[in-house]
XYZ file of C-alpha atoms in Angstrom:
694
model
C 72.861 -14.999 9.754
C 69.787 -14.108 11.823
C 69.789 -10.462 10.750
C 70.050 -11.434 7.084
C 67.041 -13.735 7.429
C 64.995 -10.712 8.524
C 65.308 -9.029 5.110
C 62.037 -10.477 3.691
C 60.171 -9.312 6.808
C 61.707 -5.848 6.610
C 60.802 -5.410 2.948
C 57.252 -6.670 3.474
C 56.854 -4.556 6.602
C 58.021 -1.447 4.773
C 55.594 -2.216 1.941
C 52.689 -2.641 4.364
C 53.462 0.629 6.166
C 53.782 2.562 2.897
C 50.511 1.214 1.472
C 48.696 1.813 4.766
C 50.014 5.383 4.811
C 48.795 5.950 1.257
C 45.329 4.635 2.177
C 45.258 6.956 5.185
C 46.189 9.945 3.020
C 43.456 9.037 0.527
C 40.952 8.954 3.408
C 42.034 12.459 4.463
C 41.046 13.833 1.057
C 38.056 11.571 0.354
C 34.800 13.525 -0.225
C 33.027 11.437 2.418
C 35.425 12.814 5.080
C 33.492 15.948 5.954
C 35.812 17.284 8.654
C 39.129 19.102 8.357
C 42.205 18.428 10.483
C 44.892 20.702 11.853
C 48.612 19.962 11.493
C 48.979 18.381 14.933
C 45.804 16.332 14.466
C 47.176 14.970 11.189
C 50.513 14.228 12.854
C 48.785 12.403 15.707
C 46.646 10.352 13.295
C 49.667 9.359 11.199
C 51.784 8.393 14.222
C 49.057 6.333 15.905
C 48.162 4.846 12.534
C 51.769 3.796 11.865
C 51.993 2.201 15.316
C 48.742 0.310 14.708
C 49.986 -0.844 11.292
C 53.308 -2.034 12.730
C 51.583 -4.114 15.384
C 49.168 -5.610 12.844
C 51.974 -6.528 10.453
C 53.896 -8.292 13.222
C 50.779 -10.322 14.031
C 50.620 -11.531 10.419
C 54.318 -12.511 10.325
C 54.117 -15.938 12.030
C 52.851 -17.481 8.781
C 55.961 -16.312 6.961
C 58.143 -17.206 9.959
C 56.823 -20.775 9.892
C 57.633 -20.951 6.190
C 61.283 -20.080 6.876
C 61.376 -22.293 9.960
C 60.693 -25.396 7.867
C 63.143 -24.561 5.090
C 65.763 -27.278 5.179
C 67.793 -29.640 2.987
C 68.187 -32.320 5.636
C 64.515 -33.360 5.491
C 65.053 -34.588 1.904
C 67.890 -36.929 2.907
C 67.274 -40.656 3.351
C 65.466 -42.033 5.290
C 63.761 -38.781 6.434
C 62.535 -37.944 2.948
C 60.805 -41.308 2.467
C 59.217 -41.125 5.912
C 57.864 -37.592 5.413
C 56.597 -38.314 1.900
C 54.943 -41.541 3.068
C 53.293 -39.728 5.970
C 51.941 -37.047 3.623
C 50.511 -39.683 1.261
C 48.866 -41.547 4.152
C 47.406 -38.288 5.440
C 46.031 -37.547 1.956
C 44.413 -40.994 1.775
C 42.966 -40.551 5.274
C 41.175 -37.352 4.205
C 40.109 -38.851 0.873
C 38.880 -42.282 2.000
C 37.803 -42.111 5.656
C 34.128 -40.956 5.730
C 34.141 -39.390 9.201
C 37.628 -37.887 9.257
C 38.304 -34.865 11.431
C 38.053 -32.409 8.526
C 34.656 -33.646 7.308
C 33.272 -33.167 10.791
C 33.615 -29.400 10.317
C 31.289 -29.507 7.325
C 31.386 -27.177 4.329
C 34.493 -27.271 2.153
C 37.047 -27.826 4.923
C 37.852 -31.374 3.803
C 38.264 -30.320 0.154
C 40.560 -27.455 1.118
C 42.682 -29.752 3.320
C 42.830 -32.344 0.525
C 43.988 -29.759 -2.014
C 46.622 -28.355 0.355
C 48.097 -31.770 1.210
C 47.975 -32.793 -2.442
C 49.997 -29.739 -3.526
C 52.414 -30.339 -0.654
C 52.965 -33.957 -1.807
C 53.672 -32.873 -5.387
C 56.279 -30.274 -4.461
C 57.888 -32.405 -1.758
C 58.210 -35.307 -4.213
C 59.741 -33.058 -6.865
C 62.336 -31.710 -4.438
C 63.022 -35.201 -3.081
C 63.462 -36.985 -6.433
C 65.037 -34.061 -8.313
C 67.713 -32.696 -5.969
C 69.478 -30.893 -8.835
C 66.327 -28.780 -9.355
C 65.633 -28.265 -5.665
C 66.882 -24.681 -5.510
C 64.846 -23.656 -8.560
C 61.689 -25.253 -7.129
C 62.334 -23.640 -3.743
C 62.791 -20.255 -5.393
C 59.513 -20.725 -7.239
C 57.690 -21.562 -4.012
C 59.319 -18.597 -2.287
C 58.154 -16.282 -5.064
C 54.616 -17.675 -4.812
C 54.685 -17.139 -1.036
C 55.815 -13.537 -1.466
C 53.234 -12.984 -4.180
C 50.379 -14.217 -1.973
C 51.528 -12.068 0.959
C 51.797 -8.974 -1.212
C 48.506 -9.735 -2.948
C 46.746 -9.807 0.413
C 48.351 -6.513 1.427
C 47.342 -4.770 -1.808
C 43.896 -6.357 -1.977
C 43.147 -5.418 1.642
C 44.099 -1.799 0.925
C 41.764 -1.701 -2.080
C 38.988 -3.370 -0.052
C 39.372 -0.852 2.762
C 39.121 1.987 0.264
C 35.903 0.694 -1.270
C 34.411 -0.026 2.146
C 35.245 3.503 3.295
C 33.881 4.844 0.023
C 30.554 3.155 0.791
C 30.205 3.675 4.541
C 32.773 6.256 5.674
C 34.176 3.663 8.080
C 36.821 0.985 8.395
C 35.623 -2.624 8.560
C 32.710 -3.336 10.897
C 29.735 -5.734 11.190
C 28.833 -5.101 7.560
C 32.224 -6.380 6.414
C 31.643 -9.556 8.429
C 28.267 -9.991 6.729
C 29.935 -9.492 3.374
C 32.397 -12.285 4.156
C 29.540 -14.632 5.075
C 27.262 -13.834 2.135
C 29.949 -14.236 -0.518
C 27.606 -14.898 -3.442
C 25.668 -11.641 -3.075
C 28.738 -9.606 -2.213
C 30.963 -10.908 -5.010
C 28.056 -10.461 -7.404
C 27.508 -6.924 -6.122
C 31.184 -6.084 -6.672
C 31.143 -7.645 -10.130
C 28.149 -5.555 -11.126
C 29.142 -2.302 -9.385
C 32.772 -1.781 -10.319
C 35.086 -2.286 -13.333
C 36.313 -5.551 -11.863
C 38.501 -6.764 -14.737
C 40.621 -3.582 -14.999
C 40.723 -3.332 -11.216
C 41.961 -6.890 -10.726
C 44.420 -6.543 -13.597
C 45.848 -3.477 -11.889
C 46.047 -5.278 -8.531
C 47.678 -8.296 -10.191
C 50.195 -6.153 -12.092
C 51.183 -4.133 -9.032
C 51.514 -7.320 -6.980
C 53.732 -8.991 -9.594
C 56.026 -5.958 -9.889
C 56.457 -5.635 -6.132
C 56.937 -9.397 -5.756
C 59.694 -9.433 -8.398
C 61.441 -6.522 -6.673
C 61.387 -8.072 -3.193
C 62.233 -11.507 -4.557
C 65.364 -10.207 -6.275
C 66.437 -8.378 -3.124
C 65.948 -11.388 -0.828
C 66.322 -14.625 -2.835
C 69.937 -15.073 -1.711
C 68.590 -15.888 1.738
C 67.529 -19.288 0.347
C 71.093 -20.408 -0.413
C 71.819 -21.399 3.168
C 69.671 -21.927 6.229
C 70.019 -21.146 9.917
C 70.714 -24.055 12.239
C 68.274 -25.294 14.885
C 69.602 -22.891 17.524
C 69.243 -19.910 15.243
C 65.764 -20.958 14.200
C 64.691 -21.222 17.833
C 66.101 -17.744 18.482
C 64.096 -16.396 15.521
C 60.982 -18.130 16.767
C 61.474 -16.788 20.296
C 61.924 -13.259 18.958
C 58.638 -13.539 17.086
C 56.793 -14.735 20.176
C 58.077 -11.701 22.095
C 57.106 -9.319 19.272
C 53.652 -10.890 19.016
C 53.119 -10.411 22.754
C 54.205 -6.778 22.514
C 51.928 -6.228 19.514
C 48.875 -7.736 21.192
C 49.440 -5.628 24.286
C 50.154 -2.549 22.191
C 46.980 -2.924 20.120
C 44.928 -3.311 23.286
C 46.088 0.215 24.142
C 46.212 1.991 20.772
C 42.780 0.784 19.655
C 41.299 2.559 22.678
C 42.650 5.925 21.547
C 39.678 7.745 20.060
C 39.675 10.871 17.968
C 37.715 14.097 18.357
C 35.463 12.976 15.496
C 34.341 9.675 14.006
C 36.530 10.271 10.957
C 39.643 10.874 13.030
C 39.149 7.607 14.897
C 38.473 5.661 11.704
C 41.430 7.055 9.734
C 43.984 6.387 12.457
C 42.652 2.855 12.990
C 43.701 -0.288 11.158
C 40.898 -2.210 9.473
C 42.006 -5.736 10.417
C 41.638 -5.382 14.228
C 38.278 -3.709 13.660
C 37.210 -6.624 11.461
C 38.308 -9.136 14.109
C 36.439 -7.207 16.793
C 33.269 -7.103 14.691
C 33.575 -10.820 13.895
C 33.780 -11.753 17.575
C 31.213 -9.234 18.867
C 28.073 -9.694 16.770
C 26.110 -9.233 19.980
C 27.002 -6.850 22.780
C 25.937 -7.603 26.332
C 24.180 -4.400 27.298
C 24.713 -4.928 31.001
C 28.441 -5.494 30.539
C 29.215 -2.606 28.204
C 26.596 0.127 28.711
C 25.551 2.421 31.565
C 22.823 0.954 33.760
C 20.469 1.991 36.524
C 18.228 -0.033 38.833
C 16.205 -2.395 36.618
C 12.843 -1.632 38.243
C 13.509 2.087 37.930
C 14.468 1.663 34.267
C 11.273 -0.262 33.471
C 9.064 2.217 35.355
C 10.701 5.145 33.545
C 10.184 3.528 30.171
C 6.638 2.241 30.683
C 5.350 5.556 32.041
C 4.922 6.757 28.449
C 1.927 4.423 28.015
C -1.586 4.982 29.431
C -1.334 1.485 30.908
C 2.237 1.411 32.306
C 2.898 -2.317 31.941
C 4.737 -4.323 29.282
C 1.679 -6.302 28.124
C -1.004 -3.690 27.538
C -4.611 -3.846 26.400
C -5.163 -1.683 23.336
C -8.840 -0.924 22.849
C -10.958 1.191 20.528
C -14.489 2.508 20.894
C -14.964 2.102 17.119
C -15.605 -1.150 15.193
C -12.513 -2.951 13.925
C -11.774 -2.517 10.226
C -10.550 -5.692 8.522
C -8.842 -3.931 5.639
C -6.034 -5.533 3.663
C -2.626 -4.048 4.486
C 0.379 -3.798 2.179
C 3.568 -2.645 3.880
C 6.253 -1.614 1.375
C 9.694 -1.019 2.886
C 11.931 0.634 0.299
C 15.644 -0.069 0.162
C 17.908 2.881 1.130
C 15.442 5.704 0.472
C 16.751 8.782 2.272
C 14.180 11.507 2.914
C 16.232 13.994 0.922
C 15.683 12.006 -2.293
C 12.109 13.317 -2.359
C 11.014 16.705 -3.651
C 8.950 17.136 -0.484
C 12.221 17.358 1.437
C 13.867 19.774 -0.980
C 15.345 17.518 -3.673
C 15.309 19.179 -7.113
C 16.316 16.149 -9.245
C 12.725 14.901 -9.679
C 13.722 11.284 -9.061
C 10.638 10.357 -6.987
C 7.721 11.811 -8.985
C 5.315 9.027 -8.035
C 6.167 8.966 -4.316
C 5.886 12.754 -4.149
C 2.440 12.605 -5.758
C 1.405 9.741 -3.452
C 2.549 11.749 -0.419
C 0.130 14.544 -1.343
C -2.752 12.084 -0.979
C -1.471 10.317 2.142
C -0.961 10.654 5.835
C 2.695 11.653 5.630
C 5.124 11.542 8.561
C 7.527 14.394 7.838
C 9.888 14.059 10.787
C 10.421 10.304 11.098
C 13.749 8.581 11.808
C 15.003 5.096 10.991
C 16.323 3.062 13.893
C 19.488 1.982 12.066
C 21.557 1.957 8.898
C 20.934 -1.594 7.669
C 17.948 -3.289 6.057
C 17.643 -5.779 8.922
C 17.282 -2.880 11.360
C 14.438 -1.434 9.316
C 12.717 -4.814 9.080
C 13.201 -5.287 12.823
C 11.657 -1.881 13.586
C 8.623 -2.478 11.363
C 8.073 -6.071 12.488
C 8.900 -6.009 16.207
C 8.302 -2.290 16.843
C 11.027 -2.080 19.482
C 14.090 0.164 19.870
C 17.321 -1.181 18.367
C 19.650 -3.055 20.691
C 23.432 -3.284 20.882
C 25.143 -5.580 18.420
C 23.482 -7.333 15.525
C 19.812 -7.006 14.646
C 17.481 -9.533 16.275
C 16.753 -10.837 12.785
C 20.352 -12.092 12.605
C 20.371 -13.702 16.054
C 19.638 -17.281 16.974
C 16.870 -16.384 19.408
C 14.730 -14.643 16.780
C 11.574 -16.776 16.644
C 8.131 -16.681 18.266
C 8.355 -12.939 18.894
C 5.431 -10.597 19.278
C 5.237 -9.094 15.769
C 3.013 -7.077 13.490
C 2.399 -10.350 11.677
C 1.206 -12.067 14.851
C -1.327 -9.276 15.473
C -2.682 -9.644 11.935
C -2.788 -13.438 12.241
C -4.807 -13.124 15.456
C -7.356 -11.186 13.381
C -7.581 -13.917 10.733
C -5.252 -12.372 8.165
C -3.093 -14.203 5.637
C 0.438 -12.971 6.445
C 3.373 -12.986 4.019
C 6.845 -11.512 3.476
C 7.705 -10.688 -0.149
C 11.283 -10.203 -1.318
C 12.789 -10.141 -4.811
C 16.047 -11.792 -3.738
C 16.819 -15.041 -1.965
C 15.475 -14.549 1.537
C 18.196 -16.629 3.176
C 20.274 -13.455 2.882
C 20.575 -11.603 6.191
C 18.677 -14.488 7.839
C 15.359 -13.041 6.654
C 13.815 -16.409 5.781
C 14.670 -17.881 9.183
C 13.256 -14.846 10.993
C 10.020 -14.362 9.073
C 9.212 -18.058 8.731
C 10.012 -18.515 12.425
C 7.456 -15.831 13.237
C 4.594 -17.251 11.185
C 5.021 -15.404 7.874
C 4.671 -17.122 4.533
C 7.639 -16.390 2.240
C 7.492 -15.298 -1.394
C 10.995 -14.723 -2.774
C 13.089 -15.383 -5.859
C 12.653 -19.127 -5.400
C 8.963 -18.629 -6.251
C 9.618 -17.047 -9.643
C 9.354 -18.943 -12.899
C 12.062 -18.059 -15.465
C 9.534 -16.343 -17.727
C 8.467 -14.057 -14.852
C 11.927 -12.483 -14.616
C 12.647 -9.762 -17.164
C 15.702 -8.426 -15.309
C 17.702 -9.402 -12.228
C 20.988 -8.595 -10.577
C 22.761 -10.193 -7.650
C 20.285 -8.753 -5.111
C 17.207 -10.123 -6.830
C 14.645 -9.572 -9.541
C 13.864 -6.028 -10.612
C 11.279 -4.258 -8.462
C 8.908 -4.131 -11.436
C 8.962 -7.945 -11.654
C 8.411 -8.175 -7.905
C 5.471 -5.766 -8.233
C 3.817 -8.118 -10.726
C 4.470 -11.098 -8.444
C 3.008 -9.143 -5.513
C -0.197 -8.428 -7.444
C -0.397 -12.103 -8.414
C 0.061 -13.131 -4.757
C -2.536 -10.653 -3.483
C -5.085 -11.724 -6.075
C -4.709 -15.324 -4.918
C -5.069 -14.272 -1.270
C -8.159 -12.166 -2.013
C -9.881 -15.202 -3.557
C -9.591 -17.047 -0.231
C -11.985 -14.602 1.370
C -9.495 -13.734 4.118
C -7.947 -10.278 4.516
C -4.209 -10.196 3.841
C -1.129 -8.484 5.228
C 1.872 -8.488 2.905
C 5.244 -6.964 3.752
C 7.190 -6.277 0.548
C 10.886 -5.368 0.732
C 12.236 -3.742 -2.468
C 15.780 -4.371 -3.779
C 16.540 -2.242 -6.863
C 17.772 0.882 -5.036
C 20.992 -0.836 -4.009
C 24.432 -0.875 -5.495
C 25.091 -1.795 -8.349
C 21.890 0.200 -9.202
C 21.218 -1.796 -12.352
C 17.743 -2.179 -13.840
C 16.131 -2.728 -17.267
C 16.739 -0.046 -19.882
C 13.937 1.990 -21.410
C 11.943 2.354 -18.190
C 13.227 5.730 -16.969
C 15.337 8.499 -18.475
C 18.511 7.323 -16.675
C 20.079 4.315 -18.459
C 20.494 1.194 -16.354
C 24.166 0.791 -17.238
C 25.034 4.173 -15.673
C 24.810 2.473 -12.271
C 23.883 5.655 -10.421
C 22.141 6.028 -7.085
C 19.698 8.486 -8.676
C 18.824 5.872 -11.285
C 18.201 3.246 -8.596
C 15.875 5.615 -6.730
C 14.004 6.656 -9.858
C 13.563 3.090 -11.106
C 12.153 2.002 -7.738
C 9.775 4.968 -7.875
C 8.772 3.890 -11.405
C 8.169 0.298 -10.216
C 5.979 1.480 -7.354
C 3.906 3.536 -9.797
C 3.443 0.407 -11.906
C 2.439 -1.542 -8.794
C -0.240 0.971 -7.840
C -1.517 1.143 -11.428
C -1.991 -2.630 -11.365
C -3.441 -2.597 -7.839
C -6.110 -0.032 -8.786
C -7.542 -2.514 -11.287
C -8.085 -5.183 -8.580
C -11.283 -5.697 -6.612
C -9.405 -5.645 -3.304
C -7.789 -2.226 -3.899
C -10.430 0.000 -2.293
C -10.383 -2.117 0.850
C -6.602 -1.911 1.219
C -4.269 0.320 3.230
C -0.776 0.899 1.875
C 2.130 1.770 4.173
C 5.163 3.040 2.257
C 8.384 3.632 4.207
C 12.157 3.437 3.769
C 14.143 0.810 5.638
C 17.058 3.218 6.213
C 18.963 6.050 4.546
C 21.395 5.682 1.660
C 24.403 6.613 3.794
C 25.129 6.903 7.507
C 28.519 8.647 7.345
C 28.789 12.003 9.085
C 30.735 14.220 11.449
C 29.339 12.585 14.586
C 28.504 9.067 15.717
C 24.833 9.471 14.796
C 24.287 12.310 12.301
C 20.563 13.093 12.428
C 20.175 13.875 8.730
C 21.474 10.381 7.874
C 18.553 8.727 9.690
C 15.604 10.780 8.422
C 13.379 8.715 6.124
C 10.079 9.262 4.294
C 6.962 7.379 5.371
C 3.287 7.562 4.467
C -0.003 5.706 4.858
C -2.324 5.775 1.866
C -5.845 4.459 1.314
C -8.349 6.020 -1.061
C -11.484 7.123 0.722
C -10.169 6.049 4.129
C -6.985 7.936 5.008
C -7.372 11.694 4.789
C -4.296 13.499 3.418
C -2.381 15.314 6.136
C 1.152 15.871 7.406
C 2.260 14.751 10.853
C 5.265 16.926 11.694
C 6.265 15.835 15.198
C 9.387 13.752 15.791
C 8.608 10.047 15.646
C 10.343 6.704 15.224
C 10.131 3.908 12.692
C 8.813 1.732 15.546
C 5.713 3.974 15.884
C 4.395 3.364 12.359
C 2.683 -0.008 12.780
C 1.105 0.730 16.201
C -0.303 3.878 14.558
C -1.698 1.798 11.697
C -3.372 -0.593 14.149
C -4.942 2.448 15.797
C -6.295 3.640 12.443
C -7.836 0.170 11.944
C -9.382 0.314 15.460
C -7.741 -2.986 16.407
C -8.307 -4.361 19.893
C -5.327 -6.435 20.974
C -2.835 -7.094 23.748
C 0.345 -5.290 22.800
C 4.010 -5.756 23.631
C 5.095 -3.185 21.076
C 7.387 -0.505 22.433
C 6.420 2.001 19.759
C 3.404 4.274 20.222
C 0.263 5.171 18.310
C 1.039 8.793 17.492
C -2.658 9.767 17.583
C -3.243 8.451 21.089
C -3.312 10.784 24.027
C 0.030 10.861 25.782
C 2.181 10.284 22.679
C 5.705 11.561 23.347
C 7.597 12.850 20.269
C 10.914 10.997 20.193
C 13.081 8.740 18.061
C 15.623 5.962 18.472
C 18.641 5.905 16.156
C 21.618 3.579 16.413
C 24.597 1.854 14.882
C 25.651 -1.584 16.052
C 27.205 -0.048 19.184
C 26.129 3.609 19.560
C 22.544 3.838 20.848
C 20.845 7.194 20.438
C 17.672 8.750 21.822
C 16.156 11.923 20.334
C 13.776 13.967 22.438
C 13.119 17.615 23.282
C 15.841 18.819 20.868
C 18.508 16.671 22.485
C 20.321 13.652 21.094
C 21.674 11.397 23.846
C 24.081 8.609 22.903
C 25.241 5.730 25.077
C 28.179 3.588 23.936
C 30.338 0.672 25.110
C 32.561 1.238 28.150
C 29.547 3.044 29.684
C 30.173 6.243 27.755
C 27.510 8.930 27.533
C 27.415 11.856 25.110
C 24.718 14.417 24.589
C 24.144 16.903 21.785
C 21.912 19.955 21.631
C 19.961 19.879 18.372
C 19.295 23.128 16.559
C 16.149 23.022 14.486
C 15.958 25.020 11.260
C 13.617 25.248 8.300
C 14.601 23.481 5.101
C 15.109 26.350 2.640
C 13.850 24.308 -0.327
C 10.879 22.880 1.548
C 10.063 25.240 4.427
C 7.130 23.258 5.832
C 9.499 20.419 6.763
C 11.564 20.923 9.907
C 15.011 19.335 10.006
C 17.685 18.919 12.635
C 20.847 20.285 11.121
C 23.287 21.032 13.931
C 24.566 18.757 16.701
C 26.502 20.614 19.365
C 28.141 18.359 21.942
C 27.453 19.358 25.524
C 29.952 19.183 28.351
C 28.974 16.971 31.270
C 27.752 19.795 33.577
C 25.458 21.101 30.809
C 23.850 17.763 29.977
C 20.165 17.034 30.578
C 20.411 14.301 33.223
C 16.718 13.410 32.992
C 17.054 12.574 29.292
C 20.205 10.563 29.954
C 18.239 8.450 32.430
C 15.400 8.102 29.893
C 17.878 6.922 27.269
C 19.398 4.326 29.588
C 15.933 3.231 30.708
C 14.743 2.629 27.140
C 17.719 0.600 25.969
C 18.299 -1.222 29.250
C 14.641 -2.275 29.496
C 14.492 -3.442 25.881
C 17.699 -5.456 26.279
C 16.468 -7.024 29.530
C 13.070 -7.999 28.090
C 14.714 -9.547 25.043
C 17.175 -11.486 27.181
C 14.320 -12.814 29.340
C 12.131 -13.622 26.282
C 9.441 -11.282 27.591
C 8.872 -9.873 24.094
C 7.833 -13.283 22.752
C 4.243 -14.095 21.881
C-alpha cells in the first residue's frame, strides 16, 4: 500500500531530474558558456547536479504529501461532513466580514488570496459531500489539477532558468529576487522581449501532455486510501528525507567548480534563489577577511593628501558655478563605441562627442546593475557586499554629489523616464534632497513612445530640456542627473529614427537609438541660453553583460565616460586606470569647488592620485591596481589574478586588460591583498556607523 502511494512522487521526481538534466546540457552548449569541460569535469557536474536536484525535489514534496494525507472518504460522512463544511463557511465569513482579521494585517493581497482559496475549498467540499456518487470523478479532477500545477511549475522554472542564464550567464541571484518584487516591470519586459504567446502555448501543451501521462499511470491510487498508521509512516518518512535533503544541500552547495560556469551549471537555481532572497545584505565582518580596523582605515586613507575621512578640498582658483548635467546611460559597454574598436557604427554621436571631450579611456564600473552605477556616481564610494545602498533601508541623508551642489546653491534633480519607485530610486534620491522628474511628470501628449521601462529616451530628452529651461529662469545654477532607459531589453523604440527597426528588438538598435536621442538632446541644448555655461558628464551605469570565465571579468566592467563643455573642457584622453567613483570628485576639481568631502573616490588630476578601480558583484569584491586584480569573497576567501595588458588591435591607443591569470597563494601580492581588505572593510565600517552621512 505505502509503496504504491509513492508512484506519483516517483513519476514527478523522474520528470524533474530529466528536465533539470536537459537544462544542464543546454547550459553546456550555450554560447554564453565560454569555457570547455573535460569528460571527468562533465561527469562531476552531472553527478553533483543530479544530487542537488534530488534534494530540491524532496524539499518540494511536502505539499503533495499533505494533499495525499488529507485524502479520505470518512470526512464526508455525517456528522463530520457538516462540521467541516460549517467550519469552512465560518472561516470564509471571518475573512470576508471581520475588518482586522489576521490575513488583512499582512496587507497587500493576502486576504483576497485566502478568501479565494477557502471559497474554492468550500465549493469542492460541498460538491463531494452532497454528490457522493460523483465524488471519485471530482477527486480525479482535483488530482489532475494538482499534478498539472506541479508539472507546470517544474516546466516553467526550467524555462525561467534558461532565460535568466541567457541574460546573465548565471543561475538565480539577487536580480531574480528583484524581478519577483517588481512584477509589473518584469512581466512587461518579458511580454515585450520574447514571443510570449507561442512560448506559453508550448509550456501549456507540454504540461498538459505530461500531466495526462502521469495521471493515467497513477490515478488508480485514488481508489483506496492508506489508514492512519500508514499515513503517519508516510509522513515520518518524508520528515526524514527532508532532514537528509537539508543537510545534503548544506554540503553540496559548498562544492565550487574550477570556473564560474562550472559552479553555476552544477547548481540548482531554487536554493540559489532562496539564498539571494534571504541575503540581500552581507555582513562584511562576518563573511569577509578582516584586519585591525585602525590599520585598515590608515591604509585606505593614506591615498589622500589629508589622510582623514572628512577632508577639506580647496582650490587656489575661483569657484565656477556652471550648470552640470550628468547623463548615466543604461548598459553601455565600452566596446559598443568605435573608439574602443567597434565597427558597427552604432554610437556615431558619442564617438564624435568623445573627440571634443575629456575622455576617460580606462574606466571601470563598480558593478553590473543600474543601482550600482547610480550609487557610484552619487555617493562616490566603493561597492559593498550585498545589495546596493540605494536598495537598503538606511539610504538617506548620505553625503552625495547632490549635497555638494546644494551647498553651493544649486537646484538638484534626478530625471528618469520610468517610474522611479523601481529599484527604490525615488526613496533614495528624494531622501537625499533631490527633486524627482519621472514618468509621473509626463502629460499624455508628451509621450510619443514608451515600453515597460519608461518613455523613449528622445521624449525624456525633451522633458529634460523643458526642466532645465525652467530651472535656468530661477537664476540658480542647476545639477540634473538623467538616467536613460531605452538601451534595455526589450530594446524597443519608435520606428523611423535610426536604420534599425524598433521591432527587431536588438541590443545594437537599443544602443543606436540611445545615441540618436542624446544627439537630439544636445541639438536642443545648444539652442538654450544656459548651454555655454553648462558641463555635461556622459557615462555608462554598467556594461551590457557581466558573464565571463572568472568571477570578475575585466572586459565586462569597462565603460565609456567623458566630460564635455564647449570652451571650457579641452579635449584630451586620460588613459590611466580609474573608477566610476572618481568621476564626480574630478568634476568638482575642474569646477574649483571648495568643500568638505567624504567621497572615497579621487580627483584624478590631483597630486597623489593612485590609478585603481573597484569592481564587484553582490558578493565578490574586486580591487584593480598595478596590473593585479584581487578578489575577496564570502567565507573569507581571497583570490588574485595577474592582469596582462595588451593593445586593442582595432583601436591601438586604448589599453585593455585581456588576460586574468590566477596566482597561487605563495605568488600573490600580499600588500595589494591588504589594500583590498582595507578598502572594503573601511567602507563597510563607515557605512555601518553612519560616518558617510552628511
